[in-house]
mmCIF file of C-alpha atoms in Angstrom:
data_model
loop_
_atom_site.group_PDB
_atom_site.id
_atom_site.type_symbol
_atom_site.label_atom_id
_atom_site.label_comp_id
_atom_site.label_asym_id
_atom_site.label_seq_id
_atom_site.Cartn_x
_atom_site.Cartn_y
_atom_site.Cartn_z
ATOM 1 C CA MET A 1 66.951 -109.154 -20.493
ATOM 2 C CA VAL A 2 69.172 -107.545 -23.054
ATOM 3 C CA ASP A 3 66.166 -106.019 -24.836
ATOM 4 C CA SER A 4 64.731 -104.555 -21.639
ATOM 5 C CA ALA A 5 68.138 -103.213 -20.652
ATOM 6 C CA GLY A 6 68.477 -101.535 -24.040
ATOM 7 C CA LYS A 7 65.026 -99.952 -23.677
ATOM 8 C CA ALA A 8 65.897 -98.682 -20.223
ATOM 9 C CA ALA A 9 69.156 -97.195 -21.480
ATOM 10 C CA HIS A 10 67.344 -95.546 -24.403
ATOM 11 C CA ARG A 11 64.698 -94.125 -22.024
ATOM 12 C CA SER A 12 67.336 -92.759 -19.659
ATOM 13 C CA SER A 13 69.234 -91.140 -22.521
ATOM 14 C CA ALA A 14 66.005 -89.565 -23.813
ATOM 15 C CA VAL A 15 65.241 -88.203 -20.352
ATOM 16 C CA ALA A 16 68.783 -86.862 -20.104
ATOM 17 C CA GLU A 17 68.355 -85.058 -23.398
ATOM 18 C CA THR A 18 65.203 -83.308 -22.210
ATOM 19 C CA TRP A 19 66.922 -81.927 -19.119
ATOM 20 C CA SER A 20 68.828 -78.704 -19.491
ATOM 21 C CA VAL A 21 71.101 -76.805 -17.172
ATOM 22 C CA PRO A 22 69.205 -73.839 -15.657
ATOM 23 C CA LEU A 23 70.691 -70.467 -16.491
ATOM 24 C CA LEU A 24 71.812 -68.478 -13.492
ATOM 25 C CA PHE A 25 71.779 -65.230 -15.502
ATOM 26 C CA PRO A 26 69.162 -65.456 -18.274
ATOM 27 C CA PRO A 27 69.688 -63.051 -21.178
ATOM 28 C CA GLN A 28 67.714 -59.865 -20.765
ATOM 29 C CA ARG A 29 65.343 -58.808 -23.498
ATOM 30 C CA PRO A 30 66.075 -55.401 -25.019
ATOM 31 C CA ARG A 31 63.942 -52.648 -23.540
ATOM 32 C CA VAL A 32 62.285 -49.801 -25.366
ATOM 33 C CA VAL A 33 64.558 -46.771 -25.353
ATOM 34 C CA VAL A 34 62.598 -43.558 -24.862
ATOM 35 C CA LYS A 35 64.841 -40.787 -23.516
ATOM 36 C CA ALA A 36 67.679 -41.282 -25.978
ATOM 37 C CA ASP A 37 65.250 -41.426 -28.905
ATOM 38 C CA LEU A 38 63.200 -38.327 -28.078
ATOM 39 C CA LEU A 39 65.440 -35.763 -29.780
ATOM 40 C CA PRO A 40 65.925 -37.858 -32.943
ATOM 41 C CA ALA A 41 62.163 -38.469 -32.980
ATOM 42 C CA VAL A 42 61.483 -34.725 -32.943
ATOM 43 C CA SER A 43 63.944 -34.337 -35.835
ATOM 44 C CA VAL A 44 62.203 -37.110 -37.787
ATOM 45 C CA LEU A 45 58.777 -35.560 -37.166
ATOM 46 C CA SER A 46 59.780 -32.038 -38.206
ATOM 47 C CA THR A 47 61.786 -33.157 -41.246
ATOM 48 C CA ALA A 48 59.006 -35.424 -42.467
ATOM 49 C CA ALA A 49 56.449 -32.651 -42.023
ATOM 50 C CA LEU A 50 58.430 -30.413 -44.392
ATOM 51 C CA LEU A 51 57.722 -32.884 -47.198
ATOM 52 C CA GLY A 52 54.244 -31.383 -47.312
ATOM 53 C CA ILE A 53 55.543 -28.416 -49.319
ATOM 54 C CA PRO A 54 56.818 -30.436 -52.327
ATOM 55 C CA LEU A 55 53.787 -32.712 -51.953
ATOM 56 C CA GLY A 56 51.410 -29.784 -52.369
ATOM 57 C CA TRP A 57 53.455 -28.326 -55.220
ATOM 58 C CA LEU A 58 53.497 -31.610 -57.149
ATOM 59 C CA TRP A 59 49.750 -32.031 -56.616
ATOM 60 C CA SER A 60 49.046 -28.530 -57.941
ATOM 61 C CA LEU A 61 51.022 -29.393 -61.099
ATOM 62 C CA MET A 62 49.405 -32.784 -61.677
ATOM 63 C CA ALA A 63 45.794 -32.253 -60.592
ATOM 64 C CA PRO A 64 43.520 -31.333 -63.520
ATOM 65 C CA PRO A 65 41.359 -28.221 -63.290
ATOM 66 C CA GLN A 66 37.598 -28.339 -63.719
ATOM 67 C CA ARG A 67 36.336 -26.377 -66.721
ATOM 68 C CA ALA A 68 33.133 -24.468 -66.114
ATOM 69 C CA ARG A 69 30.926 -22.034 -68.016
ATOM 70 C CA VAL A 70 29.872 -18.673 -66.599
ATOM 71 C CA VAL A 71 26.061 -18.650 -66.667
ATOM 72 C CA THR A 72 25.115 -15.594 -64.606
ATOM 73 C CA ALA A 73 26.296 -12.005 -64.517
ATOM 74 C CA ASP A 74 27.498 -12.344 -60.925
ATOM 75 C CA GLY A 75 29.926 -15.144 -61.869
ATOM 76 C CA GLY A 76 27.788 -18.248 -61.315
ATOM 77 C CA LEU A 77 29.482 -21.318 -62.779
ATOM 78 C CA VAL A 78 28.199 -24.606 -64.189
ATOM 79 C CA PRO A 79 30.717 -27.410 -64.880
ATOM 80 C CA LEU A 80 30.968 -28.632 -68.442
ATOM 81 C CA GLU A 81 29.867 -32.170 -69.241
ATOM 82 C CA LEU A 82 32.176 -34.849 -67.734
ATOM 83 C CA GLU A 83 34.367 -32.193 -66.112
ATOM 84 C CA SER A 84 32.978 -33.027 -62.674
ATOM 85 C CA TRP A 85 34.913 -36.289 -62.826
ATOM 86 C CA HIS A 86 38.049 -34.298 -62.120
ATOM 87 C CA ARG A 87 36.843 -33.944 -58.531
ATOM 88 C CA PHE A 88 37.727 -37.609 -58.049
ATOM 89 C CA ASP A 89 40.924 -37.269 -60.086
ATOM 90 C CA ASP A 90 42.170 -34.512 -57.783
ATOM 91 C CA LEU A 91 41.494 -36.638 -54.724
ATOM 92 C CA ALA A 92 43.061 -39.782 -56.199
ATOM 93 C CA ILE A 93 46.208 -37.977 -57.327
ATOM 94 C CA PHE A 94 46.711 -36.499 -53.879
ATOM 95 C CA GLY A 95 46.095 -39.909 -52.298
ATOM 96 C CA PHE A 96 48.795 -41.543 -54.427
ATOM 97 C CA LEU A 97 51.244 -38.724 -53.737
ATOM 98 C CA ALA A 98 50.497 -38.993 -50.006
ATOM 99 C CA MET A 99 51.121 -42.743 -50.129
ATOM 100 C CA ALA A 100 54.445 -42.159 -51.887
ATOM 101 C CA THR A 101 55.340 -39.656 -49.171
ATOM 102 C CA GLY A 102 54.410 -42.176 -46.474
ATOM 103 C CA LEU A 103 56.520 -44.849 -48.170
ATOM 104 C CA LEU A 104 59.516 -42.521 -48.306
ATOM 105 C CA VAL A 105 59.151 -41.464 -44.660
ATOM 106 C CA GLY A 106 58.791 -45.072 -43.484
ATOM 107 C CA LEU A 107 61.881 -46.263 -45.353
ATOM 108 C CA VAL A 108 64.067 -43.359 -44.260
ATOM 109 C CA ALA A 109 62.957 -43.772 -40.631
ATOM 110 C CA TRP A 110 63.775 -47.481 -40.796
ATOM 111 C CA PHE A 111 67.286 -46.822 -42.092
ATOM 112 C CA LEU A 112 68.034 -44.814 -38.941
ATOM 113 C CA ARG A 113 69.363 -48.076 -37.512
ATOM 114 C CA GLU A 114 70.544 -46.809 -34.141
ATOM 115 C CA ARG A 115 67.118 -45.255 -33.422
ATOM 116 C CA ARG A 116 64.800 -48.054 -34.498
ATOM 117 C CA GLY A 117 61.824 -48.595 -32.240
ATOM 118 C CA PRO A 118 58.317 -47.431 -31.387
ATOM 119 C CA VAL A 119 59.362 -43.866 -30.529
ATOM 120 C CA VAL A 120 60.737 -43.162 -33.998
ATOM 121 C CA LEU A 121 57.812 -45.042 -35.563
ATOM 122 C CA LEU A 122 55.309 -42.751 -33.839
ATOM 123 C CA ALA A 123 57.341 -39.699 -34.851
ATOM 124 C CA ALA A 124 57.515 -40.875 -38.475
ATOM 125 C CA ALA A 125 53.763 -41.533 -38.619
ATOM 126 C CA GLY A 126 53.059 -38.145 -37.025
ATOM 127 C CA GLY A 127 55.427 -36.449 -39.456
ATOM 128 C CA ALA A 128 53.731 -38.141 -42.410
ATOM 129 C CA LEU A 129 50.340 -36.983 -41.122
ATOM 130 C CA LEU A 130 51.598 -33.403 -40.766
ATOM 131 C CA ALA A 131 53.156 -33.584 -44.245
ATOM 132 C CA ALA A 132 49.853 -34.686 -45.773
ATOM 133 C CA TRP A 133 47.949 -31.936 -43.947
ATOM 134 C CA LEU A 134 50.499 -29.318 -45.000
ATOM 135 C CA GLY A 135 50.265 -30.684 -48.539
ATOM 136 C CA THR A 136 46.535 -30.019 -48.619
ATOM 137 C CA GLN A 137 47.066 -26.429 -47.488
ATOM 138 C CA MET A 138 50.025 -25.669 -49.737
ATOM 139 C CA GLY A 139 48.531 -27.522 -52.689
ATOM 140 C CA ALA A 140 45.355 -25.468 -52.541
ATOM 141 C CA ALA A 141 47.404 -22.262 -52.309
ATOM 142 C CA PHE A 142 49.602 -23.222 -55.291
ATOM 143 C CA ALA A 143 46.576 -24.282 -57.363
ATOM 144 C CA ASN A 144 44.614 -21.134 -56.577
ATOM 145 C CA SER A 145 47.522 -18.943 -57.644
ATOM 146 C CA LYS A 146 48.012 -20.972 -60.832
ATOM 147 C CA TYR A 147 44.360 -20.753 -61.908
ATOM 148 C CA SER A 148 43.561 -17.313 -60.562
ATOM 149 C CA VAL A 149 41.216 -15.109 -62.614
ATOM 150 C CA ASP A 150 42.445 -11.517 -62.864
ATOM 151 C CA SER A 151 39.313 -9.936 -64.327
ATOM 152 C CA ALA A 152 35.616 -10.749 -64.203
ATOM 153 C CA PRO A 153 34.815 -13.326 -66.903
ATOM 154 C CA ALA A 154 32.216 -12.556 -69.548
ATOM 155 C CA LEU A 155 28.849 -14.281 -69.574
ATOM 156 C CA GLY A 156 29.149 -17.625 -71.377
ATOM 157 C CA ALA A 157 32.949 -17.775 -71.060
ATOM 158 C CA VAL A 158 34.654 -21.054 -70.149
ATOM 159 C CA ILE A 159 37.168 -20.834 -67.342
ATOM 160 C CA ASP A 160 39.377 -23.290 -65.472
ATOM 161 C CA GLN A 161 38.514 -23.763 -61.819
ATOM 162 C CA ALA A 162 41.411 -24.619 -59.526
ATOM 163 C CA PRO A 163 41.532 -28.248 -58.377
ATOM 164 C CA ARG A 164 40.399 -28.842 -54.820
ATOM 165 C CA LEU A 165 40.250 -31.642 -52.285
ATOM 166 C CA GLU A 166 36.733 -32.363 -51.137
ATOM 167 C CA SER A 167 37.606 -34.889 -48.425
ATOM 168 C CA GLY A 168 40.012 -34.444 -45.557
ATOM 169 C CA TRP A 169 40.282 -38.207 -44.947
ATOM 170 C CA VAL A 170 42.852 -38.498 -47.725
ATOM 171 C CA ILE A 171 45.574 -37.262 -45.370
ATOM 172 C CA LEU A 172 45.425 -40.609 -43.532
ATOM 173 C CA ALA A 173 47.023 -42.359 -46.522
ATOM 174 C CA ALA A 174 50.503 -41.095 -45.619
ATOM 175 C CA PRO A 175 50.732 -42.206 -41.949
ATOM 176 C CA LEU A 176 49.024 -45.521 -42.718
ATOM 177 C CA LEU A 177 51.607 -46.391 -45.362
ATOM 178 C CA THR A 178 54.443 -45.201 -43.124
ATOM 179 C CA SER A 179 53.269 -47.529 -40.343
ATOM 180 C CA LEU A 180 52.767 -50.409 -42.776
ATOM 181 C CA VAL A 181 56.247 -50.065 -44.268
ATOM 182 C CA TYR A 182 57.871 -49.814 -40.827
ATOM 183 C CA ALA A 183 55.927 -52.848 -39.571
ATOM 184 C CA LEU A 184 56.900 -54.916 -42.612
ATOM 185 C CA MET A 185 60.562 -53.989 -42.203
ATOM 186 C CA THR A 186 60.368 -54.880 -38.510
ATOM 187 C CA ALA A 187 58.866 -58.289 -39.274
ATOM 188 C CA TRP A 188 61.469 -58.904 -41.955
ATOM 189 C CA ASN A 189 64.321 -57.934 -39.586
ATOM 190 C CA GLY A 190 63.446 -60.500 -36.912
ATOM 191 C CA ARG A 191 65.979 -59.301 -34.299
ATOM 192 C CA GLU A 192 64.840 -58.522 -30.785
ATOM 193 C CA ASP A 193 66.658 -55.180 -30.782
ATOM 194 C CA LEU A 194 65.836 -54.522 -34.477
ATOM 195 C CA GLY A 195 69.563 -54.385 -35.207
ATOM 196 C CA ARG A 196 70.195 -51.243 -33.157
ATOM 197 C CA ARG A 197 73.485 -52.599 -31.783
ATOM 198 C CA LEU A 198 74.808 -53.096 -35.313
ATOM 199 C CA GLY A 199 74.525 -49.384 -36.077
#
């Protein structure tokens, strides 16, 4: 009798623990803010895009030229042995610089605490993409002016050809790293509002 009464009391207490008082006003989940974030998003996009100028300038300084020999009277060129490897070097250097740009844009966009969210993320990724594209254009212009040939080279002369990017896909490195950094910071934050109210 006592044992069965104890079991019944234990069962009733367990059932009581599983019951909870229903909330009359459940907490609302934070919504995505669009209108208030549009102007800051445009600022993020345009500011990030301007990073393409120093990106192109740094690439033109770091990318190695390709040495070639003049073989015809009309200026036909043949690369020297092993110099064609610099085609990959130019692409790899720009890819690493674009990834560094994407990392910088992602971190700076994340530290805009009061504007955290998908709107600023899209603007940051778009700005990183524009910066990488502008870097390809400005980098080629800087490199061409650095390695410009003023007079027609003599037959058999060795000249430096300006570095060039032979694939346009490299510009995707910047927005991909921006999105990755922002996503990692979001997962690390763990708050439903991403800490916007603490700003």
